[in-house]
Tab-separated table of C-alpha atoms in Angstrom:
chain	number	residue	atom	x	y	z
D	1	MET	CA	67.007	109.714	92.534
D	2	GLY	CA	68.817	106.621	92.447
D	3	GLN	CA	72.323	105.453	93.490
D	4	SER	CA	75.133	107.067	91.252
D	5	ILE	CA	76.641	104.489	88.671
D	6	ILE	CA	80.240	104.788	90.407
D	7	LEU	CA	78.412	103.695	93.815
D	8	GLN	CA	76.413	100.996	91.890
D	9	ILE	CA	80.247	99.681	90.465
D	10	GLU	CA	81.872	99.530	93.677
D	11	SER	CA	78.907	97.848	95.405
D	12	ILE	CA	79.764	94.671	92.791
D	13	TYR	CA	83.286	95.577	92.450
D	14	TYR	CA	84.776	95.388	95.589
D	15	PRO	CA	83.313	92.122	97.003
D	16	ILE	CA	84.663	90.372	93.796
D	17	LEU	CA	88.007	92.147	94.381
D	18	ALA	CA	88.223	90.580	97.962
D	19	ILE	CA	87.052	87.180	96.508
D	20	VAL	CA	89.710	86.963	94.124
D	21	GLY	CA	92.086	89.016	96.008
D	22	ILE	CA	92.607	87.710	99.376
D	23	PRO	CA	92.888	83.919	98.421
D	24	ALA	CA	95.464	84.905	95.558
D	25	ASN	CA	97.651	86.736	97.813
D	26	LEU	CA	97.230	84.200	101.079
D	27	THR	CA	98.293	81.570	98.233
D	28	THR	CA	101.283	83.621	96.838
D	29	ILE	CA	102.700	84.228	100.330
D	30	VAL	CA	102.478	80.025	100.888
D	31	ILE	CA	104.098	79.263	97.565
D	32	LEU	CA	106.576	82.144	97.988
D	33	SER	CA	107.467	80.987	101.651
D	34	ARG	CA	108.361	77.839	100.939
D	35	GLY	CA	111.139	78.832	98.446
D	36	ARG	CA	110.508	76.466	95.800
D	37	CYS	CA	110.150	78.953	92.822
D	38	GLU	CA	114.020	79.293	92.324
D	39	LEU	CA	114.151	82.857	93.648
D	40	SER	CA	116.923	84.352	95.997
D	41	LYS	CA	116.003	84.650	99.509
D	42	CYS	CA	116.317	88.330	98.555
D	43	ILE	CA	113.488	88.440	95.971
D	44	THR	CA	111.484	86.132	98.018
D	45	ARG	CA	111.435	88.192	100.852
D	46	TYR	CA	110.408	91.523	99.120
D	47	LEU	CA	107.675	89.379	97.079
D	48	VAL	CA	106.297	87.831	100.453
D	49	ALA	CA	106.308	91.170	102.189
D	50	MET	CA	104.799	92.807	99.320
D	51	SER	CA	101.843	90.418	99.014
D	52	ALA	CA	101.285	90.565	102.787
D	53	ALA	CA	101.144	94.405	102.449
D	54	ASP	CA	98.703	94.051	99.344
D	55	LEU	CA	96.786	91.544	101.935
D	56	SER	CA	96.415	94.142	104.356
D	57	VAL	CA	95.010	96.881	102.146
D	58	LEU	CA	92.251	94.090	101.341
D	59	VAL	CA	91.486	94.174	104.541
D	60	PHE	CA	91.493	97.694	105.797
D	61	ASP	CA	90.615	99.129	102.461
D	62	VAL	CA	88.215	96.712	100.528
D	63	ILE	CA	86.653	94.824	103.245
D	64	LEU	CA	86.559	97.044	106.500
D	65	TYR	CA	86.083	100.337	104.837
D	66	GLU	CA	84.584	100.079	100.947
D	67	ILE	CA	82.210	97.175	101.889
D	68	LYS	CA	81.463	97.990	105.219
D	69	ASP	CA	80.527	101.368	104.018
D	70	ALA	CA	78.519	99.833	101.035
D	71	TYR	CA	76.375	96.718	103.152
D	72	PHE	CA	76.804	97.557	107.126
D	73	PRO	CA	76.884	101.633	107.318
D	74	TYR	CA	75.494	101.259	110.784
D	75	SER	CA	77.390	98.229	112.216
D	76	PHE	CA	80.123	98.776	115.269
D	77	LEU	CA	82.969	99.697	112.741
D	78	ASN	CA	81.142	102.718	111.983
D	79	TYR	CA	81.889	104.169	115.427
D	80	THR	CA	84.263	106.976	115.202
D	81	PRO	CA	87.079	105.769	116.931
D	82	ILE	CA	87.108	102.725	115.162
D	83	CYS	CA	86.667	104.268	112.059
D	84	CYS	CA	89.448	106.529	112.280
D	85	LEU	CA	91.778	103.590	113.293
D	86	ASN	CA	90.559	101.690	110.252
D	87	LEU	CA	91.355	104.459	108.138
D	88	ALA	CA	94.764	105.297	109.999
D	89	LEU	CA	95.668	101.297	109.229
D	90	LEU	CA	94.380	101.746	105.594
D	91	PHE	CA	96.827	104.483	104.966
D	92	ALA	CA	99.606	102.507	106.583
D	93	SER	CA	98.616	99.650	104.977
D	94	VAL	CA	98.624	101.448	101.376
D	95	ASP	CA	102.043	103.064	101.888
D	96	CYS	CA	103.756	100.106	102.986
D	97	SER	CA	102.645	98.317	99.790
D	98	VAL	CA	103.931	101.342	97.613
D	99	TRP	CA	106.999	101.753	99.384
D	100	LEU	CA	108.300	97.974	99.343
D	101	THR	CA	107.555	98.021	95.408
D	102	VAL	CA	110.064	101.210	95.477
D	103	ALA	CA	112.290	98.720	97.844
D	104	PHE	CA	111.990	95.503	95.470
D	105	THR	CA	112.797	98.376	92.360
D	106	PHE	CA	115.990	99.479	93.923
D	107	ASP	CA	117.048	96.327	95.045
D	108	ARG	CA	117.006	95.073	91.546
D	109	PHE	CA	118.716	98.273	90.345
D	110	VAL	CA	121.358	97.547	92.664
D	111	ALA	CA	121.669	93.959	91.839
D	112	ILE	CA	122.237	94.506	87.694
D	113	CYS	CA	123.574	98.106	88.002
D	114	CYS	CA	126.007	98.336	91.011
D	115	GLN	CA	128.320	94.939	90.904
D	116	LYS	CA	130.204	96.587	93.817
D	117	LEU	CA	127.305	97.190	96.232
D	118	ARG	CA	125.280	94.215	95.346
D	119	THR	CA	126.877	91.287	97.325
D	120	ASN	CA	126.613	93.154	100.506
D	121	TYR	CA	123.212	95.102	99.656
D	122	CYS	CA	121.077	92.533	98.117
D	123	THR	CA	120.943	90.133	100.844
D	124	ALA	CA	118.188	88.300	102.746
D	125	LYS	CA	119.404	90.250	105.848
D	126	THR	CA	119.348	93.775	104.368
D	127	ALA	CA	116.296	93.198	102.535
D	128	ALA	CA	114.590	91.659	106.070
D	129	VAL	CA	116.108	95.160	107.737
D	130	VAL	CA	114.820	97.151	104.550
D	131	ILE	CA	111.336	95.671	104.993
D	132	ALA	CA	111.144	96.523	108.762
D	133	VAL	CA	112.105	100.154	108.053
D	134	VAL	CA	109.531	101.011	105.285
D	135	CYS	CA	106.713	98.999	107.357
D	136	SER	CA	107.662	100.864	110.696
D	137	LEU	CA	107.800	104.553	108.856
D	138	SER	CA	104.663	104.024	106.919
D	139	ILE	CA	102.504	103.374	110.407
D	140	LEU	CA	104.493	106.353	111.769
D	141	GLU	CA	103.506	108.454	108.845
D	142	SER	CA	99.868	107.825	109.006
D	143	VAL	CA	99.110	108.204	113.008
D	144	PRO	CA	98.318	111.641	112.230
D	145	ILE	CA	95.608	110.166	109.833
D	146	TYR	CA	93.553	109.454	113.044
D	147	PHE	CA	93.091	112.992	113.949
D	148	VAL	CA	92.174	114.057	110.515
D	149	TYR	CA	88.293	113.026	111.352
D	150	GLU	CA	85.679	114.051	112.851
D	151	PRO	CA	82.064	112.322	113.321
D	152	ARG	CA	79.351	112.503	110.197
D	153	GLU	CA	76.678	112.398	112.501
D	154	ILE	CA	75.660	112.081	116.321
D	155	ILE	CA	73.128	109.328	116.747
D	156	ASP	CA	71.896	109.070	120.519
D	157	ASN	CA	75.381	110.689	121.674
D	158	ILE	CA	77.037	108.600	119.898
D	159	PRO	CA	79.646	109.595	117.153
D	160	TRP	CA	79.258	107.782	113.762
D	161	SER	CA	81.090	107.463	111.114
D	162	CYS	CA	84.347	109.517	109.927
D	163	TYR	CA	84.421	112.698	107.688
D	164	VAL	CA	87.003	115.003	106.908
D	165	LYS	CA	87.716	117.924	109.336
D	166	SER	CA	87.280	121.493	107.194
D	167	SER	CA	90.220	122.621	109.236
D	168	PHE	CA	92.457	119.846	107.485
D	169	TYR	CA	92.169	122.155	103.979
D	170	THR	CA	93.064	125.510	105.837
D	171	LEU	CA	95.222	125.135	109.027
D	172	PRO	CA	98.755	125.167	107.911
D	173	ILE	CA	99.992	122.326	109.800
D	174	TRP	CA	97.435	120.053	108.195
D	175	VAL	CA	97.807	121.564	104.622
D	176	ALA	CA	101.955	120.674	105.295
D	177	PHE	CA	100.793	117.338	106.090
D	178	LEU	CA	98.859	116.953	103.088
D	179	TRP	CA	101.643	118.245	100.777
D	180	LEU	CA	104.152	115.752	102.422
D	181	GLU	CA	101.389	112.872	101.862
D	182	THR	CA	101.194	113.824	98.084
D	183	VAL	CA	105.218	114.108	97.789
D	184	LEU	CA	105.689	110.732	99.889
D	185	THR	CA	102.439	108.873	98.148
D	186	PRO	CA	102.409	108.838	95.253
D	187	LEU	CA	104.444	111.373	93.781
D	188	SER	CA	108.190	110.141	95.027
D	189	PRO	CA	107.174	106.196	94.129
D	190	PHE	CA	106.343	107.570	90.870
D	191	VAL	CA	109.624	109.606	90.036
D	192	LEU	CA	111.833	106.684	91.726
D	193	ILE	CA	110.620	103.993	90.050
D	194	LEU	CA	110.627	105.156	86.625
D	195	LEU	CA	114.132	106.451	87.411
D	196	PHE	CA	115.072	102.840	88.742
D	197	ASN	CA	113.749	101.235	85.919
D	198	ALA	CA	114.892	103.656	82.823
D	199	LEU	CA	118.641	103.342	84.701
D	200	THR	CA	118.302	99.341	85.013
D	201	ILE	CA	116.891	98.913	81.626
D	202	ARG	CA	119.820	101.081	79.866
D	203	ASN	CA	122.672	99.109	81.988
D	204	ILE	CA	120.928	95.592	80.750
D	205	VAL	CA	120.788	97.050	77.151
D	206	GLN	CA	124.315	97.946	77.488
D	207	ALA	CA	125.582	95.005	78.935
D	208	ASN	CA	123.705	92.775	76.616
D	209	ARG	CA	125.381	94.505	73.518
D	210	VAL	CA	128.797	94.205	75.141
D	211	ARG	CA	128.033	90.218	75.650
D	212	ARG	CA	127.056	90.147	72.009
D	213	GLY	CA	130.222	91.628	70.743
D	214	LEU	CA	132.176	89.099	72.592
D	215	ARG	CA	130.243	86.330	71.827
D	216	GLY	CA	131.040	86.951	67.923
D	217	ASN	CA	127.773	88.629	67.444
D	218	CYS	CA	125.804	85.139	67.067
D	219	SER	CA	122.419	84.964	67.746
D	220	GLY	CA	121.894	81.227	68.435
D	221	GLU	CA	124.938	81.536	70.892
D	222	ASN	CA	122.814	84.902	72.385
D	223	HIS	CA	119.981	82.634	73.222
D	224	ASN	CA	121.860	79.960	75.159
D	225	ASP	CA	123.301	82.751	77.209
D	226	PRO	CA	122.333	81.798	80.998
D	227	GLU	CA	123.507	85.479	81.912
D	228	MET	CA	121.372	87.379	79.202
D	229	VAL	CA	118.385	85.306	80.026
D	230	ASN	CA	118.362	85.867	83.598
D	231	ARG	CA	118.483	89.296	83.087
D	232	ARG	CA	115.540	89.289	80.443
D	233	LYS	CA	113.960	87.667	83.104
D	234	SER	CA	114.974	89.651	85.892
D	235	MET	CA	113.843	92.959	83.545
D	236	ILE	CA	110.439	91.221	82.626
D	237	LEU	CA	109.549	90.628	86.393
D	238	LEU	CA	110.557	94.493	87.340
D	239	LEU	CA	108.973	95.697	84.582
D	240	ALA	CA	105.781	93.784	85.088
D	241	ILE	CA	105.455	94.752	88.904
D	242	SER	CA	106.444	98.194	88.607
D	243	GLY	CA	104.397	98.994	85.112
D	244	SER	CA	101.605	97.760	86.735
D	245	PHE	CA	101.516	99.820	89.751
D	246	ILE	CA	102.432	103.057	87.635
D	247	LEU	CA	99.165	102.300	85.446
D	248	LEU	CA	97.036	101.376	88.509
D	249	TRP	CA	97.868	104.581	90.333
D	250	MET	CA	97.946	107.201	87.550
D	251	VAL	CA	94.350	108.162	88.136
D	252	THR	CA	95.187	108.511	91.831
D	253	PHE	CA	98.313	110.750	91.290
D	254	VAL	CA	96.462	113.031	88.956
D	255	SER	CA	93.501	113.419	91.590
D	256	TYR	CA	95.690	113.929	94.350
D	257	ILE	CA	97.638	116.937	92.090
D	258	CYS	CA	93.972	118.271	90.777
D	259	VAL	CA	93.777	118.571	95.375
D	260	GLN	CA	96.945	120.400	95.529
D	261	PHE	CA	96.657	122.862	92.427
D	262	THR	CA	92.948	123.478	92.550
D	263	ASP	CA	89.839	124.224	95.335
D	264	THR	CA	88.839	120.564	94.972
D	265	GLN	CA	88.897	118.145	97.688
D	266	PHE	CA	88.910	114.729	98.926
D	267	LEU	CA	85.747	112.655	99.941
D	268	GLU	CA	83.444	114.992	98.211
D	269	ALA	CA	79.617	113.856	99.108
D	270	ASN	CA	78.569	114.188	95.642
D	271	TYR	CA	79.101	111.116	93.816
D	272	ASN	CA	77.597	113.013	90.182
D	273	ASP	CA	80.725	115.273	90.388
D	274	PRO	CA	83.336	114.858	87.867
D	275	PHE	CA	86.223	114.872	90.437
D	276	THR	CA	84.530	112.646	93.132
D	277	ILE	CA	83.938	110.422	89.667
D	278	LEU	CA	87.808	110.846	89.241
D	279	GLU	CA	88.742	110.249	92.652
D	280	GLN	CA	86.476	107.010	93.218
D	281	SER	CA	87.899	105.319	90.011
D	282	GLY	CA	91.381	105.876	90.894
D	283	TYR	CA	90.795	104.032	94.486
D	284	ILE	CA	89.072	101.167	92.208
D	285	LEU	CA	92.113	101.098	90.176
D	286	ARG	CA	94.113	101.152	92.900
D	287	ALA	CA	92.909	98.492	94.953
D	288	MET	CA	93.269	96.198	91.802
D	289	SER	CA	96.980	96.665	92.028
D	290	CYS	CA	96.895	94.456	95.154
D	291	CYS	CA	95.685	91.484	93.057
D	292	THR	CA	97.697	92.066	90.202
D	293	ASN	CA	101.345	90.414	91.458
D	294	THR	CA	99.999	86.990	91.612
D	295	PHE	CA	98.849	87.009	88.256
D	296	ILE	CA	102.240	88.622	87.258
D	297	TYR	CA	103.995	85.864	89.185
D	298	ALA	CA	102.166	83.228	87.283
D	299	VAL	CA	102.382	84.358	83.735
D	300	SER	CA	106.321	85.459	83.874
D	301	GLN	CA	107.537	82.468	86.254
D	302	SER	CA	107.190	79.143	85.269
D	303	LYS	CA	108.327	77.481	88.816
D	304	PHE	CA	105.658	79.774	90.576
D	305	ARG	CA	103.060	78.335	88.110
D	306	GLY	CA	104.143	74.653	88.839
D	307	GLU	CA	103.724	75.568	92.714
D	308	LEU	CA	100.584	77.012	92.053
D	309	ASN	CA	98.972	74.315	89.956
D	310	ASN	CA	100.201	71.521	92.979
D	311	VAL	CA	98.279	74.201	95.754
D	312	ILE	CA	95.365	73.795	93.170
D	313	LYS	CA	95.332	70.369	92.524
D	314	ARG	CA	96.013	69.063	96.041
D	315	PRO	CA	92.603	70.118	97.545
D	316	LEU	CA	90.641	68.753	94.219
D	317	ALA	CA	92.603	65.295	94.686
D	318	LEU	CA	91.401	65.589	98.345
D	319	ILE	CA	87.792	66.236	97.096
D	320	THR	CA	87.468	63.620	94.541
D	321	TYR	CA	89.540	61.451	97.130
D	322	LEU	CA	86.619	61.572	99.708
D	323	PHE	CA	83.667	61.083	97.125
D	324	LYS	CA	85.026	58.132	95.744
């Protein structure tokens, strides 16, 4: 029997994703770190941290897990202790990426809706502290993942690959851990992002109505109101980032819920099984979320587009000069 269609898709999709995603995130980090996009230092730190977290997901998930399994199944990276470590780092990077998106959404909620708190909270220093806390907690939360797996096979007394222990689905401590993981990622982020976005949009709509009233309900003046323009830009950036997260994580969210309320299990070996196809499709879309932010910035931020053009043009100009 030939390879299943989902595995064929993954063998092509993940290398392309790595080729596109890693340069995109590295370029985003460089551009944003230069501070020329007319974004506040607070926003810049969150966006840089989110790009760095997405980059780590691409490394540990896409390259060292998916591509490695597809093309180098018996490399030293598949030695069980290394495999377990990579999976722990994979979960840590995914959790970090998700919760940094939540932290950014909350920061924009405070900046737009909480005028008294904004001055003290929406600062570069607070952003640095929040990012450090999120990353530290994500790493600590993922430590037990290392002990979830056992060798898939023993070859010449050497343990190879990783397989979820059967006790993971039966022992109360592991069942509780799985519930905790599901609640922390992705259930809570879904709820919090939707909540903060709803409150932020409501606040912006109400504030715009008030400003229109104060400005005499003149549409021509409203378009020239810098405060309304800034709020509109903030709302577009916020909704684009959090909206893409919700859409690309939806299938993974559904598969997590299925595991909790049915007898299905993660990482089934049968890739023709409908749930396994659903689960793997969710991972495909989840991995794509690590590349979308760069394109969102390019579409929504004119200054970022300008800096991106400069980054692209300089190597081309150098190559042209060398070959003259």
